[in-house]
mmCIF file of C-alpha atoms in Angstrom:
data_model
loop_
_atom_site.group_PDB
_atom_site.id
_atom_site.type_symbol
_atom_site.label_atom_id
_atom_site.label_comp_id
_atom_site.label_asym_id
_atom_site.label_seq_id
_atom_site.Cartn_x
_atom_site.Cartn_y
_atom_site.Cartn_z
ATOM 1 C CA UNK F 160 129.856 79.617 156.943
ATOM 2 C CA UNK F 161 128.802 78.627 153.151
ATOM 3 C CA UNK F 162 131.066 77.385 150.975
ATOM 4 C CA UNK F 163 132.654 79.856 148.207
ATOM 5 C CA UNK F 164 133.708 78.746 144.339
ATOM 6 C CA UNK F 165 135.323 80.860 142.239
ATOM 7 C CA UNK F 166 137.128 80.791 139.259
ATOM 8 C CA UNK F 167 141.044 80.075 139.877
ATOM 9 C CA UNK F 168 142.088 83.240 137.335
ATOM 10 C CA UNK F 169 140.868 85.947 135.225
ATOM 11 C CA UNK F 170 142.307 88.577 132.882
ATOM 12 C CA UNK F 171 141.352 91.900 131.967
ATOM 13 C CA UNK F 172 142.297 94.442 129.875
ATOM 14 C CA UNK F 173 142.968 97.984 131.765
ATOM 15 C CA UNK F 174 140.085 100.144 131.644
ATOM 16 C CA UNK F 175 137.821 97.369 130.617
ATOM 17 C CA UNK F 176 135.428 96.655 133.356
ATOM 18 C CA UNK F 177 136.488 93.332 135.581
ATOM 19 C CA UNK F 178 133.823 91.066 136.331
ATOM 20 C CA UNK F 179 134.533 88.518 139.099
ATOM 21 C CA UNK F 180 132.147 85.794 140.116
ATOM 22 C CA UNK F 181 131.122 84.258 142.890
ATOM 23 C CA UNK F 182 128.860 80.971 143.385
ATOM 24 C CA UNK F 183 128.104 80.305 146.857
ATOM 25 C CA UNK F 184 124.694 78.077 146.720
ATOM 26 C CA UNK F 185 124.441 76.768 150.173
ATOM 27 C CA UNK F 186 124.343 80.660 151.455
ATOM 28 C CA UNK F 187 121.816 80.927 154.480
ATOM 29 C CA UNK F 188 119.564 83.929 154.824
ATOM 30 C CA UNK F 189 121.312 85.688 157.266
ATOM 31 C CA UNK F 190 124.755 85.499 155.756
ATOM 32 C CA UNK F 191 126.504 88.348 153.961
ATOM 33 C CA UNK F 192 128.734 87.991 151.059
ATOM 34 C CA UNK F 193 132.154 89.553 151.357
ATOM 35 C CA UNK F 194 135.010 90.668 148.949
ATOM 36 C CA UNK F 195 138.506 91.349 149.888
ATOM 37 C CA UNK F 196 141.614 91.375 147.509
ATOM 38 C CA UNK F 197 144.994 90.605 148.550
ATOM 39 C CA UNK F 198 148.098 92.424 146.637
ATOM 40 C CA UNK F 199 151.137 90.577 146.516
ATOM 41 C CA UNK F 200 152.836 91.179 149.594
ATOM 42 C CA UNK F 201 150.714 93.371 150.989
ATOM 43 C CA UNK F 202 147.694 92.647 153.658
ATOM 44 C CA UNK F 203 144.084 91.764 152.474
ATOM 45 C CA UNK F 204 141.736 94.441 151.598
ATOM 46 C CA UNK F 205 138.194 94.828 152.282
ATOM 47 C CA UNK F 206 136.165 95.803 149.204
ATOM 48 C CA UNK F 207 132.627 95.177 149.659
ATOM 49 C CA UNK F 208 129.977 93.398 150.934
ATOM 50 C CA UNK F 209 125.922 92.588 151.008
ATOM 51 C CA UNK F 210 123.400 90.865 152.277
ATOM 52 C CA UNK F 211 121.160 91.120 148.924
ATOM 53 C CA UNK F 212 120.485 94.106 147.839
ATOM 54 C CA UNK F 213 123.039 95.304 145.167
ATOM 55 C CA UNK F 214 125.528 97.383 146.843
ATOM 56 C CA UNK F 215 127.683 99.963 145.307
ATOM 57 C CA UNK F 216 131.029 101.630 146.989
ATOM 58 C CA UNK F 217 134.281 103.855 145.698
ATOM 59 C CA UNK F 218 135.916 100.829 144.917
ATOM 60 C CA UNK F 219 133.408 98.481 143.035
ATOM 61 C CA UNK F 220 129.612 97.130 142.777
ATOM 62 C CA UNK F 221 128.474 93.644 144.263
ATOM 63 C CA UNK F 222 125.517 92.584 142.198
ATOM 64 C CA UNK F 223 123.765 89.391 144.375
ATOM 65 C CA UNK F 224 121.075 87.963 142.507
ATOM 66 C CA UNK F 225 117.802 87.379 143.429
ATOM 67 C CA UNK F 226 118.341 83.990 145.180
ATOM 68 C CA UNK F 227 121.148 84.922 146.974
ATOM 69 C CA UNK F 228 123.128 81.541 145.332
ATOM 70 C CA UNK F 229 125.790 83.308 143.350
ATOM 71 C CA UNK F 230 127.657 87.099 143.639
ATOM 72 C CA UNK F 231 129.458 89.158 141.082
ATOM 73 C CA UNK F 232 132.030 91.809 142.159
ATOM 74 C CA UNK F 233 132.626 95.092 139.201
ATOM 75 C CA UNK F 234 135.982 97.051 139.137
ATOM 76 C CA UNK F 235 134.162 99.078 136.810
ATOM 77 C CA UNK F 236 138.011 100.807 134.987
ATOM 78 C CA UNK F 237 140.101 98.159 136.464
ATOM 79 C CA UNK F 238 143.857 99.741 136.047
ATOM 80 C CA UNK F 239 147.226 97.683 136.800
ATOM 81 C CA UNK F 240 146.901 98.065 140.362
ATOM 82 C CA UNK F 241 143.834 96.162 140.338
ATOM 83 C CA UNK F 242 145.928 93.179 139.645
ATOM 84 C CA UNK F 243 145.556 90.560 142.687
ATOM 85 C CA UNK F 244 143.587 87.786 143.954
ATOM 86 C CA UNK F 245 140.201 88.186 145.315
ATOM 87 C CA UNK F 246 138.339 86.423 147.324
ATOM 88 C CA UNK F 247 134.703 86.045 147.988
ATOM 89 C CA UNK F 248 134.064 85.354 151.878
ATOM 90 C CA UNK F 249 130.350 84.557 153.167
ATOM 91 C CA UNK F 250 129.657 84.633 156.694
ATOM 92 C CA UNK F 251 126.595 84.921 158.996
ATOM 93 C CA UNK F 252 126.252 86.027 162.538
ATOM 94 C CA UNK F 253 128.514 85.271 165.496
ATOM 95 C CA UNK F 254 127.622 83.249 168.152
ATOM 96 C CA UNK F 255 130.617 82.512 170.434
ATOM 97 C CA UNK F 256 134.207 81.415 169.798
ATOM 98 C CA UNK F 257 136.989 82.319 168.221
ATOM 99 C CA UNK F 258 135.716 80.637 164.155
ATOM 100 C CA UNK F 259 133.328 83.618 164.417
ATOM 101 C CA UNK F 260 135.802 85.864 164.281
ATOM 102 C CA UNK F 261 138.107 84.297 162.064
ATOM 103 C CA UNK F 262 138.133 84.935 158.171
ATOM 104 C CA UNK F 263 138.467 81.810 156.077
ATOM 105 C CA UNK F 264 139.812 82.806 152.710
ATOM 106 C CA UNK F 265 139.608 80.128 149.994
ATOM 107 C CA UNK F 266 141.918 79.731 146.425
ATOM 108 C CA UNK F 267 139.957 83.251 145.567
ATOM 109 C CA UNK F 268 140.614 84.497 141.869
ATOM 110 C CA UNK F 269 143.846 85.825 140.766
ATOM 111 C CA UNK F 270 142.889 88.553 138.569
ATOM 112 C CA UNK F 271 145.329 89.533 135.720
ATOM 113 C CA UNK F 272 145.074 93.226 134.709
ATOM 114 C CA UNK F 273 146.466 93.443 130.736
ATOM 115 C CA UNK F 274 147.915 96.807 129.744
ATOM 116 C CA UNK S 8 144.415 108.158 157.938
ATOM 117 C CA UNK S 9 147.054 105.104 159.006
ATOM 118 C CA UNK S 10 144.697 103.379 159.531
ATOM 119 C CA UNK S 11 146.541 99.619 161.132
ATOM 120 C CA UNK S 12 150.391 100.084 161.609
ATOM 121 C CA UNK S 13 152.267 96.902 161.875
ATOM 122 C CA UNK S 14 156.156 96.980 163.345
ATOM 123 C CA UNK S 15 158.534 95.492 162.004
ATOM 124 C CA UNK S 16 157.932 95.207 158.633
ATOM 125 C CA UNK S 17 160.809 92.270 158.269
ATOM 126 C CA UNK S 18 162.694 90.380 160.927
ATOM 127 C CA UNK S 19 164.964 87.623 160.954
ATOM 128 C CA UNK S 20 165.181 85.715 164.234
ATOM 129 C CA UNK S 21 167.522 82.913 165.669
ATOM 130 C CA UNK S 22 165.821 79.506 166.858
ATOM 131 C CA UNK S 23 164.844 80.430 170.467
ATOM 132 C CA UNK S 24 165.007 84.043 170.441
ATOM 133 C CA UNK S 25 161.915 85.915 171.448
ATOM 134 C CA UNK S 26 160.167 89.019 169.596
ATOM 135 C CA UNK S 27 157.208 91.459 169.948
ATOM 136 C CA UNK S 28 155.465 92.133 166.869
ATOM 137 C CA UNK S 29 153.653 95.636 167.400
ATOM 138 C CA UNK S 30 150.179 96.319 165.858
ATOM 139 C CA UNK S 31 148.585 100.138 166.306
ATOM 140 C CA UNK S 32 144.889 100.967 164.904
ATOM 141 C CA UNK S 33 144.086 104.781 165.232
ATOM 142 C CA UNK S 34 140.261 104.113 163.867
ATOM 143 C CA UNK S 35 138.793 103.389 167.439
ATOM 144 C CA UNK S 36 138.070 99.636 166.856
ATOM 145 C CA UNK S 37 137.388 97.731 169.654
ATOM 146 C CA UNK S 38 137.842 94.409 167.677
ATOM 147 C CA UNK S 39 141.769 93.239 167.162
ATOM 148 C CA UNK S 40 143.088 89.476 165.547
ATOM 149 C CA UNK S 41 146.538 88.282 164.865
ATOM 150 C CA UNK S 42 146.665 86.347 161.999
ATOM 151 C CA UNK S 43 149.553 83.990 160.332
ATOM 152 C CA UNK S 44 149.743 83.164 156.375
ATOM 153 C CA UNK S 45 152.267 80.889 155.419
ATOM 154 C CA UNK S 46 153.556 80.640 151.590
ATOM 155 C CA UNK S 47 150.036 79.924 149.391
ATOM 156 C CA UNK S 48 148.164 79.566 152.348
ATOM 157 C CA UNK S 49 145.130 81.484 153.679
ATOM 158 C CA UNK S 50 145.183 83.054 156.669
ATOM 159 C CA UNK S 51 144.571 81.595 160.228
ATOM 160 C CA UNK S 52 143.508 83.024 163.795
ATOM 161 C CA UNK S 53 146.588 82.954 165.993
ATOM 162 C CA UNK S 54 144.425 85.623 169.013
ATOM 163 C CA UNK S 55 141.744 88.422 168.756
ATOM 164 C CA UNK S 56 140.405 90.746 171.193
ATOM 165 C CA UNK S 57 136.941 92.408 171.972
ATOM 166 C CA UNK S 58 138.391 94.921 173.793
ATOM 167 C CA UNK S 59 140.501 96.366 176.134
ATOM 168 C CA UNK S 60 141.747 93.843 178.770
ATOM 169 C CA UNK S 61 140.118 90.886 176.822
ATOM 170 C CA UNK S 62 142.008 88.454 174.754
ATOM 171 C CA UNK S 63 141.183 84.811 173.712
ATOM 172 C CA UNK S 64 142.960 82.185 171.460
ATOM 173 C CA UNK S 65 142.718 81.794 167.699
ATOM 174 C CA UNK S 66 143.107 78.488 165.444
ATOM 175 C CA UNK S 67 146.853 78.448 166.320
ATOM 176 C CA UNK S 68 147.318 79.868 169.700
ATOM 177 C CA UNK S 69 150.594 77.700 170.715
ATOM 178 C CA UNK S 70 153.590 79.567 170.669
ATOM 179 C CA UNK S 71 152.494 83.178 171.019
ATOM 180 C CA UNK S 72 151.089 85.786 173.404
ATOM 181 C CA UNK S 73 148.928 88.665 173.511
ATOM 182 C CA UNK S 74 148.188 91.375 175.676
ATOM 183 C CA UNK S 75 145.569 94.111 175.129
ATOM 184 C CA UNK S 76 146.280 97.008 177.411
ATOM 185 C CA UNK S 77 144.377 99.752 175.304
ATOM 186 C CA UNK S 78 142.072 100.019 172.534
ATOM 187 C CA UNK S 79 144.756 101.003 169.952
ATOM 188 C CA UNK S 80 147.672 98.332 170.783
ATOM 189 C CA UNK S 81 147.546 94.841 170.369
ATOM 190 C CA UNK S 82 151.189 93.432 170.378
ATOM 191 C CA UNK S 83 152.005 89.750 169.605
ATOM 192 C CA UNK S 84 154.508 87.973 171.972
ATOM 193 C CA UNK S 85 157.170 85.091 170.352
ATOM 194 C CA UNK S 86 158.887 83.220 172.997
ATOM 195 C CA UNK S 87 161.442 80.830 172.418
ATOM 196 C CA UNK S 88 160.849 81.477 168.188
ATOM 197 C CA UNK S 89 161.102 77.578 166.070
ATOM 198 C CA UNK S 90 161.427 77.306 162.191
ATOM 199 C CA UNK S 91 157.416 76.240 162.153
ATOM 200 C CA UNK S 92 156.902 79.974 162.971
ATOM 201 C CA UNK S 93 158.371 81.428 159.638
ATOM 202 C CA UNK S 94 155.471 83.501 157.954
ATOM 203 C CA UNK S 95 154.063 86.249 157.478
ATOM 204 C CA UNK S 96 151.947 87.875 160.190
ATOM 205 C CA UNK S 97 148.936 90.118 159.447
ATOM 206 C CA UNK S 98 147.206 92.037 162.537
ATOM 207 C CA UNK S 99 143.800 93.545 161.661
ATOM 208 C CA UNK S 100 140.762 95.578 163.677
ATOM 209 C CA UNK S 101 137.018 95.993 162.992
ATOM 210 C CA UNK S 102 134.291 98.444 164.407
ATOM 211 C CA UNK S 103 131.633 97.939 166.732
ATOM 212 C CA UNK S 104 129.566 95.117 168.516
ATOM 213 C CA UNK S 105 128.900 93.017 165.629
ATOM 214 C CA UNK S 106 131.478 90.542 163.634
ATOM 215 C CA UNK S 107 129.875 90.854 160.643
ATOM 216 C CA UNK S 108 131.788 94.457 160.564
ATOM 217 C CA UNK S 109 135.048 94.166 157.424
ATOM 218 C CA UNK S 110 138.055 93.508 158.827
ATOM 219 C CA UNK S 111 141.100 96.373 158.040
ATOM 220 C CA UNK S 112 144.515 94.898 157.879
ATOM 221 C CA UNK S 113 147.938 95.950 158.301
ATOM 222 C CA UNK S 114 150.521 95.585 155.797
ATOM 223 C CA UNK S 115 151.964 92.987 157.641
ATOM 224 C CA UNK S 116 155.546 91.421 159.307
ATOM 225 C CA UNK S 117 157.806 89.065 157.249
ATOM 226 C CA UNK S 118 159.040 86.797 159.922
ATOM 227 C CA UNK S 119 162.297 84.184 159.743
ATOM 228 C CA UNK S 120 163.141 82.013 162.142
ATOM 229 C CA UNK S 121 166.768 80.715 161.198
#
């Protein structure tokens, strides 16, 4: 699986739009980019995730760009529940064994949301 | 919609005891993984299941059992619990044939060993 970077924090103000990047340059063409969030205490969450088209959900947008080496996730009225760290996962097909299956979750970005 | 149910929220445990941790998924999935994060740490594969009857080790197998009798369950066996297995334990399920489908978690289990 590609390697991730992401910025270690963020803030935003609540109701602003949050903006979280993503750089993940060694990306293969058949891996998908991934975002989860992880509230304190609680389990992760799966947000989104693309191949590279721009992909659009309840929760938030994942804008790839065009060559696929970087990823930006949109809260687009982030509120005070937004607040958590989020991390940007690639991963490509499954072959056999169990790091196919397992998720690898990096520092990810914890993401401040100001009131 | 529950979605992945994890039992018992919290447990403390004595050095040697032994404890099931219970997971329950009522979306269907056939795909099931116990995972362990430890204090600022990410998460890592203890055992996950394809299915029904099929289970196969994780990163960090030792220690631990699983046993997948039906598509919803997928309990997690401690025997003989040690301090090195203080953590907090996160089950989770995906859909269909494919691992590139998201992983759903449960809330998870705050585990002490003492």
């Amino acid at each position: 699986d590609a390697k991730t970077t992401q910025p270690p924090s963020m803030d935003c103000a609540e109701g602003r739009a949050a903006n979280l990047p993503c750089n993940h340059s060694t990306i293969s063409g058949n891996e998908y980019v991934y975002w989860y969030r992880q509230i304190h205490s609680q389990g992760p969450q799966y947000i989104i995730h693309g191949l590279k088209n721009n992909e659009t959900n309840e929760m938030a947008s994942l804008i790839i760009t065009e060559d696929r080496k970087s990823s930006t996730l949109i809260l687009p009225h982030a509120t005070l529940r937004d607040t958590a760290v989020y991390y940007c996962i690639v991963r490509g097909p499954a072959y056999s064994g169990a790091g196919s299956y397992q998720l690898t979750f990096g520092k990810g970005t914890k993401l401040s949301v100001i009131p | 919609n529950a979605g992945v149910t994890q039992t018992p929220k919290f447990r403390i445990l004595k050095i040697g005891q032994s404890m099931t941790l219970q997971c329950a998924q009522d979306m269907n999935h056939n795909y099931m993984y116990w995972y362990r994060q430890d204090p600022g740490m990410g998460l890592k594969l203890i055992y996950y299941s394809v299915g029904a009857g099929i289970t196969d080790k994780g990163e960090v197998p030792n220690g631990y059992n699983v046993s997948r009798s039906t598509t919803e369950d997928f309990p997690l066996r401690l025997e003989l619990a040690a301090p090195s297995q203080t953590s907090v334990y996160f089950c989770a399920s995906s859909s269909g044939d494919r691992v590139l489908k998201p992983q759903h978690f449960g809330d998870g289990t705050r585990l002490s060993i003492l």
